[in-house]
GROMACS .gro file of C-alpha atoms in nm:
model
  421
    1UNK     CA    1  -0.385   0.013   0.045
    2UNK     CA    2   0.011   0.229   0.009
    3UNK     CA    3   0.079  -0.076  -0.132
    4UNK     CA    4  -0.239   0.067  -0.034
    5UNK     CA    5  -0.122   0.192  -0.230
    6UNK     CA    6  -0.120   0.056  -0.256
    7UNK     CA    7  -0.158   0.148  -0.152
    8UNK     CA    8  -0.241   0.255  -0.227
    9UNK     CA    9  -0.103   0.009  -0.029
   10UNK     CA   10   0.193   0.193   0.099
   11UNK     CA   11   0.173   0.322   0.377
   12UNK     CA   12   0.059   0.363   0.783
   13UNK     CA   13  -0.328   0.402   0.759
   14UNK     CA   14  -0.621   0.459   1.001
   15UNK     CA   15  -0.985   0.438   0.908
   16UNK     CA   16  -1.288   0.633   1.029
   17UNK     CA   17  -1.208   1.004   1.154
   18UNK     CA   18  -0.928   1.252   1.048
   19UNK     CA   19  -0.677   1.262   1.269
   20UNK     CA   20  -0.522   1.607   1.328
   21UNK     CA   21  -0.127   1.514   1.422
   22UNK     CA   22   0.028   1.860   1.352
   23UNK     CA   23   0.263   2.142   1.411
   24UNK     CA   24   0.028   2.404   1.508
   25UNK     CA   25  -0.297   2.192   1.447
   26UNK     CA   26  -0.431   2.391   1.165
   27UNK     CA   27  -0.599   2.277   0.850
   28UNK     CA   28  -0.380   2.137   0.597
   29UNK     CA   29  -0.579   2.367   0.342
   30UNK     CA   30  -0.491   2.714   0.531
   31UNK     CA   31  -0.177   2.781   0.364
   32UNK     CA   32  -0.117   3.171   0.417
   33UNK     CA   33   0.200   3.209   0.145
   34UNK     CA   34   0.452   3.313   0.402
   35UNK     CA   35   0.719   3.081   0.241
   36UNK     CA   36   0.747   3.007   0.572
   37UNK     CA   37   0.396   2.785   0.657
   38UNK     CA   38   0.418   2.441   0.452
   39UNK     CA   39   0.011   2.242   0.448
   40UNK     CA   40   0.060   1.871   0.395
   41UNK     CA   41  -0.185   1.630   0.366
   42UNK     CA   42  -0.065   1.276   0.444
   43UNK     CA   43  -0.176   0.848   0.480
   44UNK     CA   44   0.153   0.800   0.691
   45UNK     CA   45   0.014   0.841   1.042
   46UNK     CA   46   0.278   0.716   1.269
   47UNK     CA   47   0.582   0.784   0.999
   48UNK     CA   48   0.580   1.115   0.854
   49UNK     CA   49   0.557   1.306   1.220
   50UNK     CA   50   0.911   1.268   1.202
   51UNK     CA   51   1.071   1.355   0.863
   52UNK     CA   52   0.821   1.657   0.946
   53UNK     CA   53   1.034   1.723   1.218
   54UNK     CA   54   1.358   1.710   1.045
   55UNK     CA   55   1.234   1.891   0.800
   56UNK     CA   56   1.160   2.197   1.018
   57UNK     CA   57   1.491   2.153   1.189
   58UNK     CA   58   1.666   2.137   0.867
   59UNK     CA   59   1.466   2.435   0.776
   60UNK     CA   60   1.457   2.666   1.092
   61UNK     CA   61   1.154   2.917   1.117
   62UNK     CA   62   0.963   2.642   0.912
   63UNK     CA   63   0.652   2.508   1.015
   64UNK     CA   64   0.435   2.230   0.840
   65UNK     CA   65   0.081   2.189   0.918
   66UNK     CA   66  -0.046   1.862   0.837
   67UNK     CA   67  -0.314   1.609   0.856
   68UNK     CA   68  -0.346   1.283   0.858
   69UNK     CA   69  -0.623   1.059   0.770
   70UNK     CA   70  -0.729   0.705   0.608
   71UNK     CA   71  -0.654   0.593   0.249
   72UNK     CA   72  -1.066   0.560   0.204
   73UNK     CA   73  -1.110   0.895   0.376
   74UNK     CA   74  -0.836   1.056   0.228
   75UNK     CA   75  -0.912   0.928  -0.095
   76UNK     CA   76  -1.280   1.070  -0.141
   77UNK     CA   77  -1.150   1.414  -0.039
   78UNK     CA   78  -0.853   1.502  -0.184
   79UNK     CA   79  -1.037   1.545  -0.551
   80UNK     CA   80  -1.304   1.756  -0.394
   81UNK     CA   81  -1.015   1.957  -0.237
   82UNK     CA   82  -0.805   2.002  -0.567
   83UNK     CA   83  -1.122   2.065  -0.780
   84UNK     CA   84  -1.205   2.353  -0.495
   85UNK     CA   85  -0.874   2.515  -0.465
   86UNK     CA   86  -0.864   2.406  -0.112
   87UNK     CA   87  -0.596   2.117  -0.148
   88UNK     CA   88  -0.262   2.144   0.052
   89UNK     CA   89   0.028   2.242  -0.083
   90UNK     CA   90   0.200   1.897  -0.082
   91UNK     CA   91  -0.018   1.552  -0.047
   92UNK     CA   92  -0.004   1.188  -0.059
   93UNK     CA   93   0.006   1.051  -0.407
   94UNK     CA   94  -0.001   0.682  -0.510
   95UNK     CA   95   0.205   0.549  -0.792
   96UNK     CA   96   0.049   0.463  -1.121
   97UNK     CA   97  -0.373   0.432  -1.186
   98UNK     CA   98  -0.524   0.244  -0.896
   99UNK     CA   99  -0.720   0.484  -0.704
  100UNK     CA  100  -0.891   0.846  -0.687
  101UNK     CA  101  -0.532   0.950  -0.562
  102UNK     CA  102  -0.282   0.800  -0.781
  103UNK     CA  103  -0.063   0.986  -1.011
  104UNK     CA  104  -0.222   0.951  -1.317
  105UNK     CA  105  -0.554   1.040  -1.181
  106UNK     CA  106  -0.421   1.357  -1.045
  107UNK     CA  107  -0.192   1.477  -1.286
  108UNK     CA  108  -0.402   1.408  -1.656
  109UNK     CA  109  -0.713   1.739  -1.543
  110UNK     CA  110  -0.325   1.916  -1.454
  111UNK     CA  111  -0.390   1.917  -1.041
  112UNK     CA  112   0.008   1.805  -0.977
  113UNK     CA  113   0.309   2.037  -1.037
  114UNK     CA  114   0.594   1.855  -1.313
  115UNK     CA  115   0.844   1.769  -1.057
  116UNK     CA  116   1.083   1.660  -1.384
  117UNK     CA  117   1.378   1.871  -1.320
  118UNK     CA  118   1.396   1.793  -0.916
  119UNK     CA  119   1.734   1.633  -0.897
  120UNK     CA  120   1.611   1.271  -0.787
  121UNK     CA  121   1.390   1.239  -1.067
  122UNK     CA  122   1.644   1.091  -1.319
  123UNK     CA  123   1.750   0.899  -1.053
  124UNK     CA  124   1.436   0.651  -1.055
  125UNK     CA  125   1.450   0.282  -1.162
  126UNK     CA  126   1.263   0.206  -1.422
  127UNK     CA  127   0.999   0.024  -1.250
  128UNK     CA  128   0.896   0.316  -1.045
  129UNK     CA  129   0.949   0.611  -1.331
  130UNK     CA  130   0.698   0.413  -1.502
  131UNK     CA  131   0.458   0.481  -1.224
  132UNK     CA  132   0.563   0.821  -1.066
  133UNK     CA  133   0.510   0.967  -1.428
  134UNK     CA  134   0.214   1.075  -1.667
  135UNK     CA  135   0.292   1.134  -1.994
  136UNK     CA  136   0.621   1.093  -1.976
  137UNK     CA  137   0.660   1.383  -1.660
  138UNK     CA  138   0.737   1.299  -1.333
  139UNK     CA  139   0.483   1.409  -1.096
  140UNK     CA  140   0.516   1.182  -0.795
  141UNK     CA  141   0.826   1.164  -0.529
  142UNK     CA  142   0.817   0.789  -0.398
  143UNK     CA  143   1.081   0.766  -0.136
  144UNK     CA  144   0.970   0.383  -0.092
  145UNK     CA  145   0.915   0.025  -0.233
  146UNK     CA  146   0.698  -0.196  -0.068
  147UNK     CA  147   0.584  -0.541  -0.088
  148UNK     CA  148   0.305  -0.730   0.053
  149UNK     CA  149   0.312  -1.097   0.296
  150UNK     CA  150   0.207  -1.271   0.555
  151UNK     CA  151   0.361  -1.095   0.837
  152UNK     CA  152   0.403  -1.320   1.175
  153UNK     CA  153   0.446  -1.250   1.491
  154UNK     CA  154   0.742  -1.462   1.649
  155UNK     CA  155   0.655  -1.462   1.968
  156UNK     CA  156   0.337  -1.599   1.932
  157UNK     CA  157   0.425  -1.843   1.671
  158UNK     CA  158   0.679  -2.000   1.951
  159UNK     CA  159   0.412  -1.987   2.232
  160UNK     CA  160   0.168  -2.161   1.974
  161UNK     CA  161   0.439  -2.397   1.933
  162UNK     CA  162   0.393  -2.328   1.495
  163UNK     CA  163   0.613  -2.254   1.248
  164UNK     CA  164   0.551  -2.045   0.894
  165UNK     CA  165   0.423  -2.264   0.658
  166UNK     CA  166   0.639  -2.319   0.338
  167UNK     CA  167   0.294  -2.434   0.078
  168UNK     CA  168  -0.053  -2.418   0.023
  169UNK     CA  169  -0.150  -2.764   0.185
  170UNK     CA  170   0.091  -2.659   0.502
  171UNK     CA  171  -0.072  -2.307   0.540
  172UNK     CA  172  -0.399  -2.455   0.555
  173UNK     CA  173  -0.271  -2.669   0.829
  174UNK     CA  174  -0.110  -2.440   0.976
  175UNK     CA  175  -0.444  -2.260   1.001
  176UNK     CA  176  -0.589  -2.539   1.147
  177UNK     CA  177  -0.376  -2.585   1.431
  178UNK     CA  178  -0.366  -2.197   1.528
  179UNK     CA  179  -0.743  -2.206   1.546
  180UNK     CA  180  -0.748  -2.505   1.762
  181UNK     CA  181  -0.526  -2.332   1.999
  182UNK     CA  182  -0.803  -2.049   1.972
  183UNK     CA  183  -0.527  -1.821   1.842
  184UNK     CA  184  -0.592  -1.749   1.464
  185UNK     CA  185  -0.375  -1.725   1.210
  186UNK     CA  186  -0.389  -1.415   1.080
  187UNK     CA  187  -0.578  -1.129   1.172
  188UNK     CA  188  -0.759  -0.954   0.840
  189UNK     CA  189  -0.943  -0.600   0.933
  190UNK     CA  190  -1.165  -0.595   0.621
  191UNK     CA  191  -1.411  -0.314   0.770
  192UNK     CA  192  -1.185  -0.064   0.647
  193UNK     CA  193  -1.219  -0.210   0.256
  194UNK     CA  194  -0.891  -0.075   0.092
  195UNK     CA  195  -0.764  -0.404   0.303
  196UNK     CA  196  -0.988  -0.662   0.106
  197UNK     CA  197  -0.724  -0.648  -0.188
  198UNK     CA  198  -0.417  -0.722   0.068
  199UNK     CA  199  -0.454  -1.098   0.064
  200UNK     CA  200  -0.586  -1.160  -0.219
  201UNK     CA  201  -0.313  -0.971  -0.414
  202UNK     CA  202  -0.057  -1.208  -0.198
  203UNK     CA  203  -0.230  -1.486  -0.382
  204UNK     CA  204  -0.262  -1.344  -0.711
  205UNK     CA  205   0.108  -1.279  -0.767
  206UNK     CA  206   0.180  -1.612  -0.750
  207UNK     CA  207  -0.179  -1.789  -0.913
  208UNK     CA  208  -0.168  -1.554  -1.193
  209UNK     CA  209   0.176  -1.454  -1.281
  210UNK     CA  210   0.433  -1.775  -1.200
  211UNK     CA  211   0.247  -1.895  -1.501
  212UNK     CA  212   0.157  -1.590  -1.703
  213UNK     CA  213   0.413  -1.278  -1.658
  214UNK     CA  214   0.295  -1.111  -1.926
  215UNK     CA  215  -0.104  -1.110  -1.812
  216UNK     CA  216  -0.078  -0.766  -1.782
  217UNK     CA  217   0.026  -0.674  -2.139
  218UNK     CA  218  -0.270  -0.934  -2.273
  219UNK     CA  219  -0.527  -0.751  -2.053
  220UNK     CA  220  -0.459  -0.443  -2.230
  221UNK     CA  221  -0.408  -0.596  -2.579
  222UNK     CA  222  -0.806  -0.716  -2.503
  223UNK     CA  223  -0.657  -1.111  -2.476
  224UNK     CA  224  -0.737  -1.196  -2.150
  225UNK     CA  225  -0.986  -1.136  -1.889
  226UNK     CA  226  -1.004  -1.136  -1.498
  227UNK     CA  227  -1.368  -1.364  -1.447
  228UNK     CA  228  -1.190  -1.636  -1.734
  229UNK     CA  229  -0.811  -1.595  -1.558
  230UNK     CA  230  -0.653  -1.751  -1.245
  231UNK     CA  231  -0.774  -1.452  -1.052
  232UNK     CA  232  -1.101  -1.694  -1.019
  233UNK     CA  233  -0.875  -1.965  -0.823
  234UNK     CA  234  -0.724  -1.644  -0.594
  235UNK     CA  235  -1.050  -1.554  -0.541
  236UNK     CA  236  -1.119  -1.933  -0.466
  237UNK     CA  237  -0.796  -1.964  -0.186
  238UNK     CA  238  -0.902  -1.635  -0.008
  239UNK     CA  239  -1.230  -1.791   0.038
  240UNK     CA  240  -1.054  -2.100   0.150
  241UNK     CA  241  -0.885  -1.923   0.387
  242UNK     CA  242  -1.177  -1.765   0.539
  243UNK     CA  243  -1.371  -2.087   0.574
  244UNK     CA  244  -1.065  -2.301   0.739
  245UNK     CA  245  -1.050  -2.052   0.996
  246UNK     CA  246  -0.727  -1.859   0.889
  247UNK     CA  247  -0.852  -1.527   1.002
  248UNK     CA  248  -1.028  -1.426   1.341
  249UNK     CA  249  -1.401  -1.471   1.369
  250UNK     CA  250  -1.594  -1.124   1.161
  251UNK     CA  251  -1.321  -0.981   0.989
  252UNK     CA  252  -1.582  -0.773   0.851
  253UNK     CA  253  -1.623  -0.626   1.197
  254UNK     CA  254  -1.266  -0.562   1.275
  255UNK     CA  255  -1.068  -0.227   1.117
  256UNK     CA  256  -0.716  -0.196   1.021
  257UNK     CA  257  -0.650  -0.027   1.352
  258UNK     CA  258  -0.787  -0.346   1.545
  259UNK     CA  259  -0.574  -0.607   1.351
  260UNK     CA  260  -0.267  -0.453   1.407
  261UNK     CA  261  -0.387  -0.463   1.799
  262UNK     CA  262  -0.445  -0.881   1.703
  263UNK     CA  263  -0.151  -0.890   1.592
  264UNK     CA  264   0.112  -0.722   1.795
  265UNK     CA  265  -0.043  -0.859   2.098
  266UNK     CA  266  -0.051  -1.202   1.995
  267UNK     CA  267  -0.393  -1.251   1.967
  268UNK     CA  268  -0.333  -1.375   1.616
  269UNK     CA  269  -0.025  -1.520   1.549
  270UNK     CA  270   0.035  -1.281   1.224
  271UNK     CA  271  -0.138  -1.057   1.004
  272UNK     CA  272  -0.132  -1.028   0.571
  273UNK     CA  273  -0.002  -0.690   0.494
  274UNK     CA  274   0.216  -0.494   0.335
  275UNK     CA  275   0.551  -0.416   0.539
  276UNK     CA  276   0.427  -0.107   0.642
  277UNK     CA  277   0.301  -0.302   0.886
  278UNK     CA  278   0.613  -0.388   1.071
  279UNK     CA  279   0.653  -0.065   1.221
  280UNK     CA  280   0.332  -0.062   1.354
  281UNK     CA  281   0.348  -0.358   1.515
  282UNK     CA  282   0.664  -0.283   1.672
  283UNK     CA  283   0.521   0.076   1.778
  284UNK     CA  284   0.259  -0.142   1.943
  285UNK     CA  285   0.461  -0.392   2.116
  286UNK     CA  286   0.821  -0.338   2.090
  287UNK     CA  287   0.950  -0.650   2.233
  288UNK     CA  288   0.782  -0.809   1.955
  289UNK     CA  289   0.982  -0.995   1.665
  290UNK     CA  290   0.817  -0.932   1.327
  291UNK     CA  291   0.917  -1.150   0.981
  292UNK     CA  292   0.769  -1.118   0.642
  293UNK     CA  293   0.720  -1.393   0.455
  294UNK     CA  294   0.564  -1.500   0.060
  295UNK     CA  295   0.235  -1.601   0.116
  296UNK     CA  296   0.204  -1.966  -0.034
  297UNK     CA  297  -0.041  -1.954  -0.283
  298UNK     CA  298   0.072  -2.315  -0.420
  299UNK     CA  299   0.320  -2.641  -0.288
  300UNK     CA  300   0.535  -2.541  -0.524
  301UNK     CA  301   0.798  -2.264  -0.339
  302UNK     CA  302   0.973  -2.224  -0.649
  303UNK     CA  303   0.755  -2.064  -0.841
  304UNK     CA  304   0.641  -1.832  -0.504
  305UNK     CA  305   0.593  -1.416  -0.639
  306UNK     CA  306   0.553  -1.173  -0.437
  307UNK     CA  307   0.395  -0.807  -0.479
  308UNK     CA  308   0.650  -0.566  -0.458
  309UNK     CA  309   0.620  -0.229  -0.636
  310UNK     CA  310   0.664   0.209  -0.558
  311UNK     CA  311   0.465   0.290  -0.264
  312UNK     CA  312   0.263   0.598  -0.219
  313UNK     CA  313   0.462   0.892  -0.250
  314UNK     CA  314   0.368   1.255  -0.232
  315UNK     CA  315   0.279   1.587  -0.493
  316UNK     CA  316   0.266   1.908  -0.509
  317UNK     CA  317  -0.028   2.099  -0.631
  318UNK     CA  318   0.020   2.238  -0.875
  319UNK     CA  319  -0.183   2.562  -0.692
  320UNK     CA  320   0.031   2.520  -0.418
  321UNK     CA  321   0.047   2.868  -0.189
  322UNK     CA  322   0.403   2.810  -0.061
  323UNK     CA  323   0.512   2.606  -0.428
  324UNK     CA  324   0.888   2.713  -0.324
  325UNK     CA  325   0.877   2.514   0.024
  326UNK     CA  326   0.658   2.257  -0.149
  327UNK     CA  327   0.938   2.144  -0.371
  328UNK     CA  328   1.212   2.218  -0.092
  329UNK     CA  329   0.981   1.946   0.117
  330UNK     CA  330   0.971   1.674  -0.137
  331UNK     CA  331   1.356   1.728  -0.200
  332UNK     CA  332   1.416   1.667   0.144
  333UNK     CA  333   1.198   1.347   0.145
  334UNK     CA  334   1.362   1.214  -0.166
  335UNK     CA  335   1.691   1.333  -0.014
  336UNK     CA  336   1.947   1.032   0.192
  337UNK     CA  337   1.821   1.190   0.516
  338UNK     CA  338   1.481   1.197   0.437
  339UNK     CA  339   1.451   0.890   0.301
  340UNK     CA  340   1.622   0.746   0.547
  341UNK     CA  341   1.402   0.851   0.827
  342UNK     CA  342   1.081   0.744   0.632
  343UNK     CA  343   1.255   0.385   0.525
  344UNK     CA  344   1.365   0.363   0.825
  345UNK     CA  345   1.033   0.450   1.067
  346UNK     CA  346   0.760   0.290   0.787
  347UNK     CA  347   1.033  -0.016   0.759
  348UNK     CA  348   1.063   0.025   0.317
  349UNK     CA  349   1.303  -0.042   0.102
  350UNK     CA  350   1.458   0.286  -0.074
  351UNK     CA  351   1.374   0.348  -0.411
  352UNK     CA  352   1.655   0.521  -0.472
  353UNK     CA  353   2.039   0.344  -0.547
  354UNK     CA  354   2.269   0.431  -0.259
  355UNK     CA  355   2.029   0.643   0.001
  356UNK     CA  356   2.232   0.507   0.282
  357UNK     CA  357   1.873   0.364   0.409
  358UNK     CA  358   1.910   0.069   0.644
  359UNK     CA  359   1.707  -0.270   0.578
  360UNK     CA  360   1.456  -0.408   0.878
  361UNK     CA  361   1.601  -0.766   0.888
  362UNK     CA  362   1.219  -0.829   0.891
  363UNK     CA  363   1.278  -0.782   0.520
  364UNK     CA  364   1.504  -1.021   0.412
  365UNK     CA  365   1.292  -1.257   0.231
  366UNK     CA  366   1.111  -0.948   0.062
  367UNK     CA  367   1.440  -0.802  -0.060
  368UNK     CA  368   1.562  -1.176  -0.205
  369UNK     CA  369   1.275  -1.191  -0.414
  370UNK     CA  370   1.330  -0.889  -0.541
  371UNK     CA  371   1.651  -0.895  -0.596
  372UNK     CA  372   1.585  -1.242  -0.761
  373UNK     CA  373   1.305  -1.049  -1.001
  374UNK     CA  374   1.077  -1.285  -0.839
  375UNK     CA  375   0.785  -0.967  -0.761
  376UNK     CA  376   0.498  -0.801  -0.984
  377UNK     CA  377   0.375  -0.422  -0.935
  378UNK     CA  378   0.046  -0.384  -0.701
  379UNK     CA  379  -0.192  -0.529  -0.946
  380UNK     CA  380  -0.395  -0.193  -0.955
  381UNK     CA  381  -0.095   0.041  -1.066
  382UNK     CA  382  -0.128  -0.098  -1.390
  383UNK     CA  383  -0.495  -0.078  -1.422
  384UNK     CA  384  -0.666   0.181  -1.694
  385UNK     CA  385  -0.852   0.370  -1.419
  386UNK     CA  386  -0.962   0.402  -1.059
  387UNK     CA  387  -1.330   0.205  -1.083
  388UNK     CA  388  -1.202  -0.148  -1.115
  389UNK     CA  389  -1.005  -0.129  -0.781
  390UNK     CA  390  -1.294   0.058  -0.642
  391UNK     CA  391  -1.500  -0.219  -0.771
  392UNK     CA  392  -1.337  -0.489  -0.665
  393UNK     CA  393  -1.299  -0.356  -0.292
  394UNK     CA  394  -1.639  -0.315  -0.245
  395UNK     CA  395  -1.723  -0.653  -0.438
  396UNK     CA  396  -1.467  -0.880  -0.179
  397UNK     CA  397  -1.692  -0.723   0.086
  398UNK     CA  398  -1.991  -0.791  -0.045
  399UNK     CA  399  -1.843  -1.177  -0.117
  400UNK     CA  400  -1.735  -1.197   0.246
  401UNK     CA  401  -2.080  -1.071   0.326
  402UNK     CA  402  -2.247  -1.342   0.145
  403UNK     CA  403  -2.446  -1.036  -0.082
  404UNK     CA  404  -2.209  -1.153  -0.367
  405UNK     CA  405  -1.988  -1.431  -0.531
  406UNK     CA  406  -1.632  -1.392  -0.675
  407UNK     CA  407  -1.799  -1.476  -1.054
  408UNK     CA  408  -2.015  -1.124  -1.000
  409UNK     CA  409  -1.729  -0.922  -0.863
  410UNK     CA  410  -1.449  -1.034  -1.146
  411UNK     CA  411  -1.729  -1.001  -1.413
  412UNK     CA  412  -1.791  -0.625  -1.303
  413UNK     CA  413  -1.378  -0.557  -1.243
  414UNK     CA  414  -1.427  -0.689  -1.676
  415UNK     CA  415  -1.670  -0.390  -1.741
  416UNK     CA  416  -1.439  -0.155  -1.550
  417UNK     CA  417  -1.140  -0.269  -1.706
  418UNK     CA  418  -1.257  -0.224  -2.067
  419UNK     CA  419  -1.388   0.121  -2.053
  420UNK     CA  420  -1.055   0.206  -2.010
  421UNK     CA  421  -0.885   0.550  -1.901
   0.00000   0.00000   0.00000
């Protein structure tokens, strides 16, 4: 869920109808191959309005049309798009094997243009080459790294009278307490289903891989299995969670869009997300204080993890009209003054060393752990193909529903997993 990205987790998402935010307002398909017109296709409503801006005024006579939509929208469209020629010249791409949109998705039928030479490339950390590339080319430019918590509201948390809870057995109370004060704990926008995985991921990093790091090399070596792992006691806390009242009442009723409202507002007193987020919130209510913290998964801080890994970034197609400006716009993003107006608006961490990107002190707990190697990669980037996310999104729905149990949903995420790629 871009981070999403996640991503597909990584990034500023709306659900339902494409939004049209644009210079010009056409269609981010209509490229005309002036070198001059630039279509973009993007998840980062609310952030990428203005690095498009200093793009153009970095570029004079420039313009870049652009669209912005959902991750779930955007996600079902932009392999119809490629497959028809009708694809943008530049679009969002998440890191590693998680969804329809991720790099290696995109880039093994040959829809993404090698961006190997581009100066940043060889500039990457390991952790994110190994998810911006395909076959050892790099076909993704991540500007960002994200990382996923329970993001509070302070405000409300001192009106409540509450503090963040440091373990397991105190976030349960603390869920308690905020839903006696008829002000949940967190709000959790599930309607829109790329958010199902947020939590439960938060959980996961910590249930599954402060006692296993290397779970991830044994599912792929055949050795170990999500339905007989600790994924079944994540699945177990989320549904904890719900039934302790740490989330507002019909989560399944509420979309992304509405629990950022809960939370900015302080009608919640935080929200589980990636820290994306922040911005948001603060876009919403900017006298609001916003602090991410490590979900606790367990009462033992010490062995908290959090999910930290390369948020979506963004391709070019490799049929791009206007491949010249293409590159020259994914330069720019990757470049310290692009990247410091998208860290800085969407509230990321660089991926680059030295960007001259400034930290949201909202942060500081997310960069200690990782700084401290205390994170694992969005589970998904690592996953041999798109269906087992897509499986598992729609399966946490169907659990919250009651039309399914976490057994069903981790057995089925199995038979995805081992068909492989």
């Amino acid at each position: 869920m871009k981070i999403r990205t996640l991503p597909a987790l990584a990034a500023a998402f709306t659900a339902a109808t494409l939004l049209t935010a644009c210079s010009g307002g056409t269609n981010a398909g209509s490229g005309d191959g002036d070198n001059k017109t630039l279509t973009l296709a993007s998840v980062d409503q609310g952030s990428v309005e203005d690095v498009v801006k200093a793009f153009e005024a970095a570029n004079p006579g420039v313009k870049v049309n652009f669209t912005t939509s959902g991750a779930d929208q955007y996600q079902q469209q932009i392999r119809t798009q490629l497959a028809s020629g009708t694809a943008p010249d530049v679009m969002t791409v998440w890191p590693g094997n998680g969804n329809p949109g991720a790099t290696y998705v995109l880039a093994k039928p040959g829809y993404l243009l090698d961006l190997s030479d581009r100066p940043w490339a060889a500039r990457y950390p390991e952790s994110v080459k190994s998810v911006a590339q395909y076959d050892g080319k790099t076909y993704n430019a991540v500007f960002g790294l994200n990382g996923i918590g329970a993001i509070y509201n302070q405000q409300a948390m001192d009106k409540a009278g509450l503090t963040a809870p440091g373990t397991w057995t105190e976030l349960l109370a603390f869920c308690r307490a905020a839903a006696a004060k008829k002000t949940p704990a967190f709000a959790l926008g599930i309607q829109d289903n790329w958010v199902t995985q947020i939590a439960l991921y938060a959980l996961v990093a910590t249930t599954v891989y402060a006692g296993d790091k290397d779970f991830d090399k044994k599912m792929q070596a055949g050795q170990a299995t999500f339905a007989g792992s600790p994924w079944t006691t994540a699945m177990a806390k989320y549904q904890e969670m719900n039934k302790t009242g740490c989330f507002q009442k019909n989560p399944l009723g509420t979309s992304y869009e509405a629990s950022q409202e809960l939370a900015a507002t302080g009608k919640t007193l935080g929200i589980i997300q990636g820290n994306w987020v922040v911005a948001l919130l603060k876009g919403k209510n900017p006298a609001g204080t916003f602090t991410l913290k490590a979900l606790p998964a367990t009462d033992d801080p010490a062995t908290f993890i959090m999910p930290a890994a390369a948020g979506a970034g963004y391709g070019v197609n490799a049929k791009a009209k206007n491949k010249e400006l293409a590159l020259k716009f994914v330069d720019f993003v990757m470049s310290p003054a692009g990247m410091k107006v998208f860290n800085g608006k969407q509230g990321s961490l660089p991926s680059l060393p030295d960007s001259g990107s400034a930290v949201d002190p909202a942060l500081t707990e997310l960069t200690t752990f990782i700084q401290g190697n205390r994170t694992v990669p969005f589970m998904d980037q690592l996953w041999p193909n798109a269906k087992v996310q897509q499986t598992m999104l729609s399966g946490i729905q169907e659990v919250f529903s009651g039309q399914s149990t976490p057994d069903k949903m981790l057995a089925a995420m199995d038979a995805d997993y081992k068909a492989g790629s």
